[in-house]
Coordinates of C-alpha atoms and ligand atoms in Angstrom, one line a residue:
X1 CA -108.6 -72.8 21.3
X2 CA -112.4 -72.6 21.5
X3 CA -114.3 -71.6 18.3
X4 CA -117.9 -70.3 17.8
X5 CA -120.4 -73.1 18.6
X6 CA -122.9 -72.2 15.9
X7 CA -123.2 -71.5 12.2
X8 CA -122.4 -67.8 12.0
X9 CA -122.7 -67.7 8.2
X10 CA -126.4 -68.7 8.5
X11 CA -127.3 -66.4 11.4
X12 CA -128.7 -62.9 10.8
X13 CA -128.2 -59.6 12.7
X14 CA -130.6 -59.1 15.6
X15 CA -128.6 -56.5 17.7
X16 CA -127.2 -53.2 16.8
X17 CA -124.6 -51.9 19.3
X18 CA -123.2 -48.4 19.6
X19 CA -119.6 -48.3 20.8
X20 CA -118.1 -51.7 20.1
X21 CA -114.9 -51.1 22.0
X22 CA -112.8 -53.6 23.9
X23 CA -115.4 -53.8 26.8
X24 CA -118.3 -55.0 24.7
X25 CA -116.1 -57.5 22.8
X26 CA -115.1 -59.0 26.1
X27 CA -118.6 -58.8 27.7
X28 CA -121.8 -58.5 25.8
X29 CA -120.5 -60.1 22.6
X30 CA -119.1 -63.0 24.6
X31 CA -122.5 -63.6 26.3
X32 CA -124.3 -63.4 22.9
X33 CA -121.7 -65.8 21.3
X34 CA -122.4 -68.4 24.0
X35 CA -126.2 -67.7 23.9
X36 CA -126.3 -68.5 20.2
X37 CA -124.2 -71.6 20.8
X38 CA -126.7 -72.7 23.6
X39 CA -130.0 -71.7 22.1
X40 CA -129.5 -70.5 18.5
X41 CA -131.3 -67.5 17.1
X42 CA -130.5 -64.7 14.8
X43 CA -128.5 -62.5 17.2
X44 CA -125.4 -61.4 15.4
X45 CA -124.3 -57.9 16.4
X46 CA -123.8 -55.1 14.0
X47 CA -121.4 -52.6 15.7
X48 CA -121.7 -48.9 15.1
X49 CA -118.8 -46.5 15.7
X50 CA -120.0 -42.8 15.8
X51 CA -116.7 -41.2 14.6
X52 CA -113.6 -43.4 15.0
X53 CA -112.9 -45.7 12.1
X54 CA -110.5 -47.7 14.3
X55 CA -112.7 -50.6 15.4
X56 CA -114.1 -51.2 11.9
X57 CA -110.5 -51.2 10.6
X58 CA -109.6 -53.8 13.2
X59 CA -112.6 -56.1 12.8
X60 CA -114.0 -55.8 9.3
X61 CA -111.0 -57.3 7.5
X62 CA -111.2 -60.2 9.9
X63 CA -114.9 -60.8 9.1
X64 CA -115.8 -59.6 12.6
X65 CA -113.9 -62.4 14.3
X66 CA -111.5 -61.8 17.1
X67 CA -109.8 -63.6 20.0
X68 CA -110.8 -63.1 23.6
X69 CA -107.8 -63.8 25.9
X70 CA -108.8 -64.5 29.5
X71 CA -105.9 -63.8 31.8
X72 CA -105.2 -64.7 35.4
X73 CA -102.2 -65.6 37.5
X74 CA -102.9 -69.2 36.3
X75 CA -102.3 -68.3 32.7
X76 CA -104.2 -67.3 29.5
X77 CA -107.2 -69.0 27.9
X78 CA -108.1 -68.0 24.4
X79 CA -111.3 -68.3 22.4
X80 CA -112.6 -67.0 19.1
X81 CA -115.8 -64.9 19.3
X82 CA -118.1 -65.0 16.3
X83 CA -121.0 -62.8 17.4
X84 CA -120.0 -59.6 15.6
X85 CA -121.1 -59.4 11.9
X86 CA -119.4 -56.2 11.1
X87 CA -118.8 -52.6 12.2
X88 CA -120.2 -49.5 10.4
X89 CA -119.0 -46.0 10.8
X90 CA -121.9 -43.6 11.3
X91 CA -120.3 -40.6 9.7
X92 CA -119.6 -42.4 6.5
X93 CA -122.4 -45.1 6.4
X94 CA -125.3 -43.3 8.0
X95 CA -128.0 -44.9 5.8
X96 CA -126.7 -48.4 6.4
X97 CA -126.8 -47.7 10.1
X98 CA -130.4 -46.4 10.1
X99 CA -131.4 -49.3 7.8
X100 CA -130.0 -51.8 10.3
X101 CA -131.7 -50.1 13.2
X102 CA -135.0 -50.0 11.3
X103 CA -134.8 -53.6 10.1
X104 CA -137.6 -56.0 11.3
X105 CA -134.9 -58.5 12.4
X106 CA -133.4 -56.0 14.8
X107 CA -135.0 -56.3 18.2
X108 CA -132.3 -55.0 20.6
X109 CA -130.1 -51.9 20.5
X110 CA -127.3 -51.8 23.0
X111 CA -125.1 -48.9 24.1
X112 CA -121.6 -48.6 25.6
X113 CA -120.9 -45.1 24.5
X114 CA -119.3 -44.1 27.9
X115 CA -120.7 -41.6 30.4
X116 CA -120.1 -38.7 28.1
X117 CA -121.8 -40.3 25.1
X118 CA -125.2 -39.6 26.6
X119 CA -124.6 -35.8 26.0
X120 CA -125.8 -34.5 29.3
X121 CA -125.4 -31.0 30.5
X122 CA -124.0 -30.4 34.1
X123 CA -127.6 -30.5 35.4
X124 CA -128.3 -33.8 33.8
X125 CA -130.5 -32.5 31.0
X126 CA -129.8 -33.2 27.3
X127 CA -127.2 -31.0 25.5
X128 CA -129.0 -30.8 22.2
X129 CA -126.0 -29.6 20.2
X130 CA -123.9 -32.6 21.4
X131 CA -126.8 -35.0 21.0
X132 CA -127.3 -34.0 17.3
X133 CA -123.7 -35.4 16.7
X134 CA -124.3 -38.5 18.8
X135 CA -126.5 -41.6 18.5
X136 CA -129.7 -39.8 19.0
X137 CA -130.6 -38.7 15.4
X138 CA -129.8 -42.2 14.1
X139 CA -132.0 -43.9 16.6
X140 CA -134.8 -41.3 16.1
X141 CA -134.8 -41.7 12.4
X142 CA -134.9 -45.5 12.7
X143 CA -137.7 -45.4 15.2
X144 CA -139.7 -43.2 12.8
X145 CA -139.2 -45.8 10.1
X146 CA -140.1 -48.6 12.4
X147 CA -143.4 -46.9 13.2
X148 CA -144.1 -46.3 9.5
X149 CA -143.2 -49.9 8.4
X150 CA -144.7 -51.7 11.4
X151 CA -141.4 -53.2 12.2
X152 CA -142.3 -53.0 15.9
X153 CA -140.6 -51.4 18.9
X154 CA -137.1 -51.9 20.2
X155 CA -135.4 -52.8 23.5
X156 CA -132.9 -50.0 24.0
X157 CA -130.4 -51.3 26.5
X158 CA -127.8 -49.1 28.1
X159 CA -124.7 -51.0 29.2
X160 CA -122.8 -48.0 30.6
X161 CA -121.7 -47.2 34.1
X162 CA -124.4 -44.7 34.9
X163 CA -126.8 -44.9 37.8
X164 CA -130.2 -45.9 36.6
X165 CA -128.8 -46.2 33.1
X166 CA -132.0 -47.4 31.5
X167 CA -134.1 -44.6 33.0
X168 CA -131.5 -42.0 32.0
X169 CA -131.5 -43.3 28.4
X170 CA -135.3 -43.2 28.2
X171 CA -135.5 -39.7 29.7
X172 CA -132.8 -38.3 27.4
X173 CA -134.1 -39.9 24.3
X174 CA -137.6 -38.7 25.0
X175 CA -136.1 -35.2 25.6
X176 CA -134.4 -35.5 22.2
X177 CA -137.6 -36.5 20.5
X178 CA -139.4 -33.7 22.2
X179 CA -137.0 -31.3 20.4
X180 CA -136.7 -33.0 17.1
X181 CA -139.6 -35.5 16.5
X182 CA -142.3 -34.9 19.0
X183 CA -144.8 -36.9 17.0
X184 CA -142.9 -40.1 17.8
X185 CA -143.0 -39.8 21.6
X186 CA -146.3 -41.6 22.2
X187 CA -145.3 -44.5 19.9
X188 CA -141.9 -44.9 21.6
X189 CA -143.6 -44.9 25.0
X190 CA -145.9 -47.6 23.9
X191 CA -143.6 -49.8 21.9
X192 CA -140.0 -49.4 23.2
X193 CA -138.4 -50.4 26.5
X194 CA -135.3 -49.2 28.3
X195 CA -134.1 -51.8 30.8
X196 CA -131.6 -50.9 33.4
X197 CA -128.5 -53.1 33.5
X198 CA -125.3 -53.6 35.4
X199 CA -122.4 -54.7 33.4
X200 CA -119.1 -55.9 34.9
X201 CA -115.8 -57.1 33.5
X202 CA -112.4 -55.5 33.8
X203 CA -111.0 -55.0 30.3
X204 CA -107.8 -53.1 29.9
X205 CA -107.0 -51.4 26.6
X206 CA -105.2 -53.9 24.4
X207 CA -101.5 -53.1 24.1
X208 CA -99.1 -53.8 21.2
X209 CA -97.2 -56.3 23.5
X210 CA -100.5 -58.2 24.1
X211 CA -101.0 -58.4 20.3
X212 CA -97.4 -59.6 19.8
X213 CA -97.8 -62.3 22.5
X214 CA -101.0 -63.5 20.9
X215 CA -99.5 -63.5 17.4
X216 CA -96.6 -65.6 18.7
X217 CA -99.1 -68.1 20.3
X218 CA -101.6 -68.2 17.5
X219 CA -99.4 -67.8 14.5
X220 CA -101.5 -65.1 13.1
X221 CA -102.1 -61.4 13.7
X222 CA -105.4 -60.5 15.4
X223 CA -106.1 -56.8 15.2
X224 CA -109.3 -57.2 17.2
X225 CA -107.7 -59.1 20.2
X226 CA -109.2 -58.3 23.6
X227 CA -107.7 -59.2 26.9
X228 CA -109.8 -59.6 30.1
X229 CA -110.2 -61.2 33.5
X230 CA -112.0 -64.5 34.3
X231 CA -114.8 -62.7 36.2
X232 CA -117.9 -61.4 34.4
X233 CA -121.3 -60.3 35.5
X234 CA -124.4 -59.0 33.7
X235 CA -127.6 -58.1 35.5
X236 CA -130.5 -56.9 33.3
X237 CA -133.9 -55.6 34.2
X238 CA -136.6 -57.9 32.8
X239 CA -138.2 -55.3 30.6
X240 CA -137.8 -56.3 26.9
X241 CA -140.0 -55.0 24.1
X242 CA -139.7 -58.2 22.1
X243 CA -137.4 -61.2 21.5
X244 CA -133.9 -61.3 23.0
X245 CA -130.9 -63.7 23.0
X246 CA -131.0 -66.5 25.7
X247 CA -128.5 -64.6 27.8
X248 CA -129.9 -66.1 31.0
X249 CA -128.7 -69.5 29.7
X250 CA -125.1 -68.4 29.8
X251 CA -124.9 -66.6 33.1
X252 CA -126.6 -63.3 32.7
X253 CA -129.1 -62.5 35.5
X254 CA -132.5 -61.2 34.3
X255 CA -134.1 -59.6 37.4
X256 CA -137.0 -57.4 38.4
X257 CA -134.8 -54.8 40.1
X258 CA -131.3 -54.0 39.0
X259 CA -130.6 -51.0 41.4
X260 CA -129.0 -52.9 44.3
X261 CA -126.4 -54.5 41.9
X262 CA -125.8 -51.4 39.9
X263 CA -125.4 -49.2 43.0
X264 CA -123.0 -51.7 44.6
X265 CA -121.0 -51.9 41.4
X266 CA -120.8 -48.2 40.8
X267 CA -120.0 -47.2 44.4
X268 CA -117.8 -50.1 45.4
X269 CA -116.0 -51.4 42.2
X270 CA -116.0 -48.2 40.2
X271 CA -115.6 -46.0 43.2
X272 CA -112.6 -47.9 44.4
X273 CA -111.2 -48.0 40.9
X274 CA -111.3 -44.2 40.6
X275 CA -109.7 -43.8 44.0
X276 CA -107.0 -46.2 43.1
X277 CA -106.5 -44.3 39.8
X278 CA -106.0 -40.8 41.3
X279 CA -104.3 -41.8 44.5
X280 CA -102.2 -44.4 42.7
X281 CA -101.0 -42.1 40.0
X282 CA -99.9 -39.5 42.6
X283 CA -98.0 -42.3 44.5
X284 CA -96.1 -43.1 41.3
X285 CA -97.9 -46.3 40.3
X286 CA -98.9 -47.3 36.8
X287 CA -101.3 -50.2 37.2
X288 CA -104.3 -51.2 39.4
X289 CA -102.5 -54.3 40.8
X290 CA -99.6 -52.1 42.0
X291 CA -101.9 -49.5 43.6
X292 CA -104.0 -52.0 45.5
X293 CA -100.8 -53.7 46.7
X294 CA -99.5 -50.4 48.2
X295 CA -99.8 -50.7 52.0
X296 CA -101.0 -47.1 52.2
X297 CA -103.6 -47.3 49.5
X298 CA -105.1 -50.7 50.3
X299 CA -106.7 -49.6 53.6
X300 CA -108.0 -46.6 51.8
X301 CA -109.9 -48.5 49.2
X302 CA -111.1 -51.1 51.8
X303 CA -112.4 -48.2 53.9
X304 CA -114.1 -46.7 50.9
X305 CA -115.8 -49.9 49.9
X306 CA -116.7 -51.4 53.3
X307 CA -117.2 -48.4 55.6
X308 CA -118.3 -45.7 53.2
X309 CA -120.0 -47.2 50.2
X310 CA -121.5 -50.5 51.5
X311 CA -123.6 -49.0 54.3
X312 CA -125.3 -46.8 51.7
X313 CA -126.6 -49.7 49.7
X314 CA -129.9 -51.5 50.3
X315 CA -128.7 -55.0 49.4
X316 CA -130.9 -57.5 47.5
X317 CA -131.7 -60.8 49.2
X318 CA -128.5 -62.9 49.1
X319 CA -126.3 -60.0 48.0
X320 CA -123.3 -60.0 50.5
X321 CA -121.5 -56.7 50.2
X322 CA -118.6 -57.8 52.4
X323 CA -117.9 -60.8 50.3
X324 CA -118.3 -58.5 47.2
X325 CA -115.5 -56.3 48.6
X326 CA -113.3 -59.3 49.2
X327 CA -113.8 -60.4 45.6
X328 CA -113.1 -57.0 44.2
X329 CA -109.8 -56.7 46.1
X330 CA -108.8 -60.1 44.6
X331 CA -109.8 -59.0 41.1
X332 CA -107.9 -55.7 41.4
X333 CA -104.8 -57.6 42.5
X334 CA -104.8 -59.8 39.3
X335 CA -101.2 -59.4 38.2
X336 CA -101.7 -60.6 34.7
X337 CA -104.1 -57.8 33.6
X338 CA -101.8 -54.8 33.6
X339 CA -104.8 -52.5 33.9
X340 CA -103.5 -48.9 33.6
X341 CA -104.6 -46.4 36.2
X342 CA -104.5 -43.6 33.6
X343 CA -107.2 -45.5 31.6
X344 CA -109.5 -45.3 34.6
X345 CA -108.5 -41.7 35.4
X346 CA -110.0 -40.3 32.1
X347 CA -113.3 -38.5 32.2
X348 CA -113.4 -38.2 35.9
X349 CA -115.9 -35.3 35.8
X350 CA -118.4 -37.8 34.2
X351 CA -117.6 -40.7 36.5
X352 CA -117.3 -39.4 40.0
X353 CA -120.9 -38.2 40.5
X354 CA -122.2 -41.8 40.6
X355 CA -119.0 -43.3 42.0
X356 CA -118.3 -40.9 44.9
X357 CA -120.7 -38.0 45.3
X358 CA -123.8 -40.2 45.7
X359 CA -122.0 -42.1 48.5
X360 CA -120.9 -38.8 50.1
X361 CA -124.5 -37.5 50.0
X362 CA -126.0 -40.7 51.4
X363 CA -123.5 -40.7 54.3
X364 CA -124.1 -37.0 55.0
X365 CA -127.8 -37.8 55.6
X366 CA -126.7 -40.3 58.2
X367 CA -124.2 -38.0 59.7
X368 CA -121.2 -40.2 58.8
X369 CA -117.8 -39.0 57.6
X370 CA -116.1 -40.3 54.5
X371 CA -112.3 -39.8 55.0
X372 CA -111.4 -42.3 52.2
X373 CA -113.5 -40.6 49.5
X374 CA -112.5 -37.2 50.6
X375 CA -108.8 -38.2 50.2
X376 CA -109.7 -39.5 46.7
X377 CA -111.5 -36.3 45.9
X378 CA -108.4 -34.3 46.7
X379 CA -106.3 -36.7 44.5
X380 CA -108.7 -36.1 41.6
X381 CA -108.5 -32.3 42.1
X382 CA -104.7 -32.6 41.9
X383 CA -105.1 -34.8 38.8
X384 CA -107.2 -32.2 37.0
X385 CA -104.8 -29.5 38.2
X386 CA -102.2 -31.3 36.1
X387 CA -100.1 -32.9 38.8
X388 CA -99.8 -36.1 36.8
X389 CA -99.3 -34.4 33.5
X390 CA -95.5 -34.5 33.3
X391 CA -95.6 -38.3 33.3
X392 CA -99.0 -39.1 31.8
X393 CA -99.8 -36.2 29.5
X394 CA -102.6 -33.6 29.7
X395 CA -105.9 -34.3 31.5
X396 CA -108.3 -36.4 29.4
X397 CA -111.7 -35.1 30.4
X398 CA -114.4 -33.3 28.4
X399 CA -114.5 -30.6 31.2
X400 CA -110.7 -30.3 31.6
X401 CA -110.6 -26.7 30.4
X402 CA -113.3 -25.6 32.8
X403 CA -111.6 -27.4 35.7
X404 CA -108.2 -25.8 34.8
X405 CA -109.9 -22.4 34.7
X406 CA -111.4 -23.0 38.2
X407 CA -108.0 -23.9 39.6
X408 CA -106.5 -20.8 38.0
X409 CA -109.3 -18.6 39.4
X410 CA -109.7 -20.0 42.9
X411 CA -106.5 -21.9 43.9
X412 CA -106.4 -24.3 46.8
X413 CA -108.4 -22.1 49.1
X414 CA -111.4 -22.0 46.7
X415 CA -111.3 -25.0 44.5
X416 CA -113.6 -27.2 46.6
X417 CA -116.4 -24.7 46.5
X418 CA -115.8 -23.9 42.9
X419 CA -116.2 -27.5 41.9
X420 CA -118.6 -29.0 44.5
X421 CA -120.4 -25.9 46.0
X422 CA -124.1 -25.3 45.1
X423 CA -123.1 -23.4 42.0
X424 CA -120.0 -25.4 41.3
X425 CA -119.0 -27.3 38.2
X426 CA -120.1 -30.6 39.7
X427 CA -122.8 -29.4 42.0
X428 CA -124.8 -32.3 43.4
X429 CA -126.7 -33.4 46.4
X430 CA -123.5 -33.5 48.3
X431 CA -122.5 -30.0 49.3
X432 CA -119.1 -30.0 51.2
X433 CA -119.3 -29.0 54.9
X434 CA -116.6 -26.9 56.5
X435 CA -115.1 -30.2 57.9
X436 CA -115.1 -31.8 54.4
X437 CA -113.4 -28.8 52.9
X438 CA -110.8 -28.7 55.6
X439 CA -110.1 -32.4 55.1
X440 CA -109.8 -32.1 51.4
X441 CA -107.6 -29.0 51.9
X442 CA -105.2 -30.9 54.1
X443 CA -104.9 -33.7 51.5
X444 CA -104.3 -31.1 48.8
X445 CA -101.5 -29.5 50.7
X446 CA -100.8 -25.8 50.5
X447 CA -98.5 -25.8 47.5
X448 CA -99.9 -22.9 45.6
Ligands
CS2_501 C1 -113.3 -48.5 35.1 C2 -114.3 -49.4 34.4 O1 -112.2 -47.3 33.4 C3 -113.0 -47.2 34.4 O2 -113.5 -46.2 34.7 O3 -113.6 -48.3 36.4 O4 -114.1 -49.5 33.1 C4 -114.3 -50.8 35.1 O5 -113.1 -51.5 34.7 C5 -115.5 -51.6 34.6 O6 -116.7 -50.9 34.9 C6 -115.5 -53.0 35.2 O7 -116.7 -53.6 34.9

């Protein structure tokens, strides 16, 4: 088994990361681990959990070390990742978090707080009440200290599946400062950067069975174990405020323009994932590899990727979207991952705007129909109505109650307008036409 290729006891913390879940441990921390082995540097990561003590409880007793198990049909390869120093819990250790963010050794702050962690209202603006309980006050306080001490600016790097994630983070943080610390705005604009990035690696939630299998193979229990696929991609906009790890030496792509990669990933990979999740659950499947192997669903996700999403993307030179779709189908079919559809199905109200609605709007402009996405939209509406609840439990979405109320008030006849219409819960640039509504209506059936 591979071990960290550098002296982690001598290295210092250079990155603070919000939301050190399974994804980051299999992605960013893995890149940073290899970047330190390749080029050295003080780039250990300090993880911050906003509310849940779980990740700290897993990693801190293990000194931040954990195993990354890379799984494919060919077997499992394991390596120990040493890039995480420790994990702090913001609610209990606020001062330690702010001190780390304000420390002169810290140059990069990274985020995987999920779509809802940015605390946006339905119109995209900042929800100040939610933001006050999120990462915003911690970052704002630390930036004020950095200004006061001359510690310098920060690179604030969003690694979440949001369109234009860096620009969104910048806009939202500036909005927060406008409300709470307006004096800082000019300094932040001059000294901090917010690169956009596209992150990609499929990382299912680690199960008890995986931990047991690893314990049998390793002879020790690893509470921080993470399981992932062989594939990984990280494209980062070249807009750093100061030093950074040598991520480009270990496969990350540092580019001038992230948008083509990010759009392709969100609309093709994530768009197909969400379609597989809602359509797959309704068809009785549990895992992504089962859903993509279903002869009725496979053409649906192929159509979604190749005929509906790909034509809306202005590809970068050398970016081949048809081959990208081929590779995605192969990744989805990985039988060793056991990626649960219900994991992808959570938080749909936060995910589908950038995964489906943007594609629908772009096709509308060109007068093209999107039968695959409309089928998926119907499956999502059924999901939030509770059609999968008997088997999978209640709907896990911050807007579940509003969506349930819309179903109760409008039923099949009115749900499309209530959710996607100009005043709907998920109003966007895509306003369903009569044809769209009819198509979704057919897929919904007339059961109510
Ligand atoms: C998935 C993503 O859960 C989900 O919504 O679509 O987590 C997906 O696995 C990653 O973005 C892959 O990089």
